[in-house]
Coordinates of C-alpha atoms and ligand atoms in Angstrom, one line a residue:
X1 CA -22.2 122.0 149.1
X2 CA -19.5 124.7 149.4
X3 CA -19.5 126.9 152.5
X4 CA -20.3 130.6 151.5
X5 CA -20.2 132.0 155.1
X6 CA -18.3 130.8 158.1
X7 CA -18.0 132.6 161.5
X8 CA -16.0 131.6 164.6
X9 CA -16.4 133.1 168.0
X10 CA -18.0 136.5 166.7
X11 CA -18.6 138.9 169.5
X12 CA -19.9 142.4 169.9
X13 CA -20.4 144.5 173.2
X14 CA -22.0 147.9 173.1
X15 CA -21.4 150.6 175.7
X16 CA -24.6 152.0 177.1
X17 CA -25.6 154.3 180.0
X18 CA -26.5 151.4 182.1
X19 CA -23.4 149.4 181.4
X20 CA -22.1 147.2 178.7
X21 CA -24.6 145.2 176.5
X22 CA -23.2 141.9 175.3
X23 CA -25.3 141.8 172.0
X24 CA -23.4 138.9 170.4
X25 CA -21.5 136.5 172.6
X26 CA -19.5 134.1 170.5
X27 CA -21.4 133.0 167.4
X28 CA -20.3 130.1 165.1
X29 CA -22.2 129.8 161.8
X30 CA -21.8 127.8 158.6
X31 CA -23.8 128.7 155.6
X32 CA -23.8 126.7 152.4
X33 CA -23.8 128.1 149.0
X34 CA -27.3 128.1 147.5
X35 CA -29.4 127.8 150.6
X36 CA -31.8 130.0 152.4
X37 CA -30.4 130.3 155.9
X38 CA -32.9 131.6 158.5
X39 CA -31.6 133.4 161.5
X40 CA -34.5 133.1 164.0
X41 CA -34.8 134.8 167.5
X42 CA -36.8 136.9 169.7
X43 CA -36.5 140.8 169.8
X44 CA -33.1 141.8 171.1
X45 CA -31.4 138.3 170.6
X46 CA -28.6 139.8 168.6
X47 CA -29.7 138.9 165.0
X48 CA -29.4 142.4 163.5
X49 CA -26.0 143.0 165.3
X50 CA -24.6 139.7 163.9
X51 CA -26.0 140.6 160.4
X52 CA -24.5 144.1 160.4
X53 CA -21.2 142.7 161.4
X54 CA -21.3 140.1 158.5
X55 CA -22.4 142.9 156.0
X56 CA -19.2 145.0 157.2
X57 CA -21.4 147.6 158.8
X58 CA -20.2 147.0 162.2
X59 CA -16.6 145.8 163.3
X60 CA -16.7 142.7 165.6
X61 CA -14.8 143.0 168.9
X62 CA -13.6 139.4 168.6
X63 CA -13.9 136.5 166.3
X64 CA -13.3 135.8 162.6
X65 CA -15.4 135.2 159.6
X66 CA -15.1 134.4 155.9
X67 CA -17.9 135.9 153.9
X68 CA -18.5 135.0 150.2
X69 CA -14.9 133.8 150.1
X70 CA -13.2 136.8 151.7
X71 CA -11.8 137.5 155.2
X72 CA -14.3 139.8 156.9
X73 CA -11.6 141.5 159.1
X74 CA -8.8 141.8 156.7
X75 CA -10.8 142.4 153.4
X76 CA -14.1 144.1 154.2
X77 CA -14.0 146.0 150.9
X78 CA -13.9 142.7 148.9
X79 CA -16.7 141.3 151.1
X80 CA -18.9 144.3 150.4
X81 CA -18.5 143.9 146.6
X82 CA -19.9 140.3 146.8
X83 CA -22.8 140.8 149.2
X84 CA -26.1 142.5 149.1
X85 CA -27.7 144.0 152.3
X86 CA -31.3 144.9 152.8
X87 CA -31.9 146.6 156.1
X88 CA -35.3 146.6 158.0
X89 CA -35.9 150.1 156.6
X90 CA -34.7 149.4 153.1
X91 CA -32.6 151.7 150.8
X92 CA -35.1 152.9 148.3
X93 CA -35.8 156.6 147.6
X94 CA -39.4 157.6 148.0
X95 CA -39.1 160.3 145.3
X96 CA -37.6 158.1 142.6
X97 CA -39.3 155.4 140.4
X98 CA -38.1 151.8 140.8
X99 CA -36.5 152.1 137.3
X100 CA -34.6 155.3 138.3
X101 CA -33.4 154.0 141.6
X102 CA -32.2 150.7 140.1
X103 CA -30.2 152.6 137.4
X104 CA -28.6 154.8 140.0
X105 CA -27.7 151.9 142.1
X106 CA -26.2 150.2 139.0
X107 CA -24.1 153.2 138.3
X108 CA -22.9 153.4 141.8
X109 CA -21.8 149.7 141.8
X110 CA -20.5 150.1 138.1
X111 CA -22.7 147.3 137.0
X112 CA -22.1 146.4 133.3
X113 CA -25.2 147.3 131.3
X114 CA -27.3 148.6 134.2
X115 CA -30.4 149.1 132.0
X116 CA -30.5 145.4 131.2
X117 CA -29.9 144.4 134.9
X118 CA -32.7 146.8 136.0
X119 CA -35.1 145.3 133.5
X120 CA -34.3 141.8 134.7
X121 CA -34.8 142.6 138.3
X122 CA -38.0 144.5 137.6
X123 CA -39.4 141.4 135.9
X124 CA -38.0 139.0 138.4
X125 CA -39.4 140.8 141.4
X126 CA -42.9 141.6 139.9
X127 CA -42.3 145.3 139.6
X128 CA -43.2 145.8 135.9
X129 CA -46.5 147.5 136.3
X130 CA -45.2 150.1 138.9
X131 CA -41.7 150.6 137.7
X132 CA -42.4 154.1 136.4
X133 CA -44.3 155.3 139.5
X134 CA -42.6 157.0 142.4
X135 CA -41.8 154.6 145.3
X136 CA -43.8 156.9 147.7
X137 CA -47.0 155.4 146.1
X138 CA -46.0 151.7 146.6
X139 CA -47.6 149.3 149.2
X140 CA -45.5 147.8 152.0
X141 CA -44.9 144.6 149.9
X142 CA -44.0 146.5 146.6
X143 CA -41.5 148.6 148.6
X144 CA -39.8 145.5 150.1
X145 CA -39.6 143.9 146.6
X146 CA -37.9 147.1 145.3
X147 CA -35.5 147.1 148.3
X148 CA -34.5 143.5 147.5
X149 CA -34.1 144.4 143.8
X150 CA -31.8 147.2 144.9
X151 CA -29.7 144.7 147.0
X152 CA -29.4 142.4 144.0
X153 CA -28.4 144.9 141.4
X154 CA -24.7 144.2 141.5
X155 CA -25.3 140.4 141.3
X156 CA -24.1 139.5 144.8
X157 CA -23.5 135.8 145.6
X158 CA -24.9 136.3 149.1
X159 CA -27.9 138.5 150.0
X160 CA -28.6 139.5 153.7
X161 CA -32.2 140.4 154.3
X162 CA -33.0 141.9 157.8
X163 CA -36.7 140.9 158.7
X164 CA -37.8 141.2 155.1
X165 CA -41.6 140.7 155.9
X166 CA -42.1 142.5 159.1
X167 CA -45.3 144.5 158.8
X168 CA -46.6 143.0 155.7
X169 CA -50.0 141.4 155.3
X170 CA -50.2 137.7 154.8
X171 CA -50.6 137.9 151.0
X172 CA -47.6 140.1 150.5
X173 CA -45.6 137.9 152.9
X174 CA -46.4 134.8 150.8
X175 CA -45.5 136.6 147.6
X176 CA -42.3 137.8 149.0
X177 CA -41.4 134.2 150.2
X178 CA -41.9 133.1 146.6
X179 CA -39.6 135.8 145.3
X180 CA -36.9 134.8 147.9
X181 CA -37.2 131.2 146.8
X182 CA -36.8 132.2 143.2
X183 CA -33.6 134.1 144.1
X184 CA -32.3 131.0 145.8
X185 CA -33.2 128.7 142.9
X186 CA -31.4 131.0 140.5
X187 CA -28.2 130.7 142.5
X188 CA -28.2 133.4 145.1
X189 CA -27.5 132.3 148.9
X190 CA -29.9 134.1 151.1
X191 CA -29.2 134.9 154.8
X192 CA -32.3 136.3 156.5
X193 CA -33.2 137.3 160.0
X194 CA -36.7 136.9 161.3
X195 CA -38.7 136.7 164.6
X196 CA -41.5 134.8 162.9
X197 CA -41.2 131.0 163.4
X198 CA -43.5 130.2 160.6
X199 CA -41.3 132.2 158.3
X200 CA -38.1 130.5 159.4
X201 CA -39.9 127.1 159.1
X202 CA -41.5 127.6 155.7
X203 CA -38.7 129.5 153.8
X204 CA -35.4 128.3 155.2
X205 CA -33.4 125.2 154.1
X206 CA -31.5 125.5 157.4
X207 CA -31.9 127.7 160.4
X208 CA -30.0 128.9 163.5
X209 CA -32.0 129.9 166.5
X210 CA -30.5 132.8 168.6
X211 CA -31.2 133.8 172.1
X212 CA -29.3 136.3 174.3
X213 CA -26.4 136.7 171.9
X214 CA -25.7 133.0 171.4
X215 CA -26.9 130.2 169.0
X216 CA -29.1 127.8 170.9
X217 CA -30.0 125.4 168.0
X218 CA -29.0 124.8 164.4
X219 CA -30.1 122.5 161.6
X220 CA -32.9 122.0 159.1
X221 CA -36.3 122.9 160.6
X222 CA -37.4 119.3 160.3
X223 CA -34.3 117.9 161.9
X224 CA -34.5 120.3 164.8
X225 CA -38.1 119.7 165.5
X226 CA -37.6 116.0 165.3
X227 CA -34.4 115.9 167.4
X228 CA -35.4 118.4 170.1
X229 CA -39.1 118.1 170.6
X230 CA -40.4 114.9 168.8
X231 CA -44.0 114.4 167.8
X232 CA -46.7 114.5 170.4
X233 CA -49.4 111.9 170.7
X234 CA -52.5 112.9 172.9
X235 CA -54.8 110.0 174.0
X236 CA -58.1 110.7 175.5
X237 CA -58.8 107.8 177.9
X238 CA -62.2 106.3 179.0
X239 CA -63.2 103.4 181.2
X240 CA -62.7 102.8 184.9
X241 CA -60.6 104.9 187.3
X242 CA -57.3 103.0 187.0
X243 CA -57.3 103.4 183.2
X244 CA -54.8 106.3 183.3
X245 CA -52.2 104.7 185.5
X246 CA -52.4 101.4 183.5
X247 CA -52.0 103.2 180.2
X248 CA -49.1 105.1 181.5
X249 CA -47.3 102.0 182.9
X250 CA -47.9 100.2 179.7
X251 CA -46.5 102.8 177.3
X252 CA -43.9 104.8 179.3
X253 CA -41.2 102.2 178.7
X254 CA -41.8 101.7 175.0
X255 CA -38.5 102.4 173.3
X256 CA -39.9 105.1 171.0
X257 CA -41.4 107.1 173.9
X258 CA -39.1 109.9 175.2
X259 CA -41.4 111.5 177.7
X260 CA -44.9 110.6 179.0
X261 CA -47.3 112.6 181.2
X262 CA -50.8 111.9 182.5
X263 CA -53.4 114.5 183.3
X264 CA -56.2 113.4 185.5
X265 CA -59.8 113.7 184.1
X266 CA -63.2 114.1 185.9
X267 CA -66.2 111.8 186.0
X268 CA -66.1 109.3 183.2
X269 CA -63.4 111.2 181.4
X270 CA -60.2 109.2 182.5
X271 CA -57.9 112.1 181.5
X272 CA -55.3 112.4 178.9
X273 CA -52.0 110.6 178.3
X274 CA -49.4 112.8 176.5
X275 CA -46.5 111.0 174.8
X276 CA -43.6 112.5 173.2
X277 CA -42.3 110.1 170.6
X278 CA -39.7 110.1 167.8
X279 CA -41.9 109.5 164.7
X280 CA -45.6 109.7 165.5
X281 CA -47.0 108.4 162.3
X282 CA -44.9 105.2 162.5
X283 CA -45.4 104.4 166.2
X284 CA -49.1 105.3 166.4
X285 CA -50.2 101.8 165.2
X286 CA -48.2 100.1 168.0
X287 CA -49.6 102.5 170.7
X288 CA -53.2 101.6 169.6
X289 CA -52.3 97.9 169.5
X290 CA -50.9 97.9 172.9
X291 CA -54.0 99.8 174.3
X292 CA -56.4 97.5 172.7
X293 CA -54.6 94.3 173.9
X294 CA -54.7 95.7 177.4
X295 CA -58.5 96.5 176.9
X296 CA -57.9 100.2 177.7
X297 CA -60.7 102.3 176.4
X298 CA -59.8 105.3 174.2
X299 CA -62.2 108.3 173.6
X300 CA -59.8 110.2 171.3
X301 CA -56.4 110.2 169.6
X302 CA -54.5 113.2 168.1
X303 CA -51.1 113.5 166.6
X304 CA -49.3 116.9 166.4
X305 CA -46.0 117.9 164.9
X306 CA -43.8 120.1 167.0
X307 CA -43.2 123.8 165.9
X308 CA -39.9 125.8 166.1
X309 CA -41.5 127.4 169.2
X310 CA -41.4 123.9 170.9
X311 CA -37.7 123.8 169.9
X312 CA -37.1 127.3 171.4
X313 CA -39.1 126.4 174.5
X314 CA -37.1 123.3 175.1
X315 CA -33.8 125.1 174.6
X316 CA -34.5 128.3 176.7
X317 CA -37.5 127.5 178.8
X318 CA -39.4 130.4 177.3
X319 CA -41.7 130.7 174.4
X320 CA -40.7 132.7 171.3
X321 CA -44.1 134.3 171.4
X322 CA -43.8 135.5 174.9
X323 CA -43.6 139.2 175.3
X324 CA -39.9 140.0 176.0
X325 CA -38.9 136.4 175.4
Ligands
ATP401 N1 -25.9 150.6 169.2 C1 -26.2 150.0 170.2 N2 -26.0 150.5 171.5 C2 -26.4 149.8 172.6 N3 -27.0 148.7 172.6 C3 -27.3 148.2 171.4 C4 -27.0 148.8 170.1 N4 -27.5 148.0 169.1 C5 -28.1 146.9 169.7 N5 -28.0 147.0 171.0 C6 -28.5 146.0 172.0 O1 -28.0 144.8 171.6 C7 -29.0 143.8 171.8 C8 -29.2 143.0 170.5 O2 -29.9 143.9 169.6 P1 -30.3 143.4 168.1 O3 -30.8 144.6 167.4 O4 -29.0 142.8 167.5 O5 -31.3 142.2 168.3 P2 -32.3 141.6 167.2 O6 -32.2 140.1 167.6 O7 -32.0 142.0 165.9 O8 -33.7 142.2 167.7 P3 -34.9 142.7 166.8 O9 -35.6 141.3 166.3 O10 -35.8 143.5 167.7 O11 -34.4 143.4 165.6 C9 -30.2 144.5 172.3 O12 -30.2 144.4 173.8 C10 -30.0 145.8 171.9 O13 -30.7 146.8 172.7

C-alpha cells in the first residue's frame, strides 16, 4: 500500500505562564492509503496538537512531513486542498440546514456540481430525513455526521477526525463507526484521534499510541496486543498445599510462557496461577495436559485476550483509564 502521510521528528512546544510545554516531542508516523489510522492516548498526550500540525493549522517547530503527497512545510496550501479536517467542535452552522451548509462549503471549495455532491453526502451519512431542518435541532450524532459530511465535501483523499465520538451515546457511536468504515471502503484514508481504547481497537486498521508527546507503540491492534501483552491464562488450583508451587515450577519454563505469577489462596483454595502466553487458544491444551499428568487439581480455567489498555500499561506503567494518565 502507498504511504499517504509520513512524518519525521515532528515537534511543537508552547510557551505558557508556567514555562514551556513540550506538547509533541519528535513524532514519526506512517499512514497507508486506504486505512483507518487511530491515534490513541490519554488527555493531554499531544494528539490534537499533532493533528492540527498535520492539518496545517499549526506550524511545527521542527521536523518534516508529507501529507497527501505534498510537503507540509513547503506547500501547506496544497496539503489543505487534499485534506478534510473535522475538529472536536465541528464546523457546522446551527442556523443553517445540512443542505444549505453543504452547498455553502461546496462553493467555498469550488466543488464542481456542489448540488450533486451535497446529495451524495446527505445519503452517504444518513442525513436524508433531516437535511432540510436547521442544525440547531440535531442530536449529537446527527451533528457529528453533518460535520463529517462538511469535511468530505471537496472529496479529500485524507480525512482528519479529532475525537469524532466524544460525548455520543453508544448507539450513535456505533452508527458513526459504520459511517467511518464506509468512507474508508469507498477510498478515503481516515486519521482519527481518540482516547477511547475500544474505539481505536474496533475501528482502526492500525494505531499509534501516544503518551507525553511521543509515540509509545504502533501497529495493528491485534499485533500490539499479541506482541506486547500476550494472552492471559488464569488457573484456579485445588488439592494439597504444595499444588501452587508445583504448578508454577512445572509451567514457568514452557517455551510459550512469557511470564508466570502465583497468588496464594486460603483453605482448600490453593490459589491462582497467572500465565502470560503467546497464543492462548493454541497452548491451553498443553497446559491442561501437563497439569493432568502431574496430577495437579484444577478448580477453574479462564483465558482472556489483552486489551489496548494492557499495551499502554506495559509501555507506560499507567492505565489509560486512570484519571490524569
Ligand atoms: N495553545 C497552547 N498553549 C499552551 N499549551 C498547550 C496549548 N495547546 C495544547 N497545550 C498543551 O499541550 C499538551 C498536549 O495537548 P493536546 O491538546 O495536543 O493533547 P490531546 O492528546 O489532544 O488531549 P485531549 O485528548 O484532552 O484532547 C497539553 O499539556 C496541553 O495543555
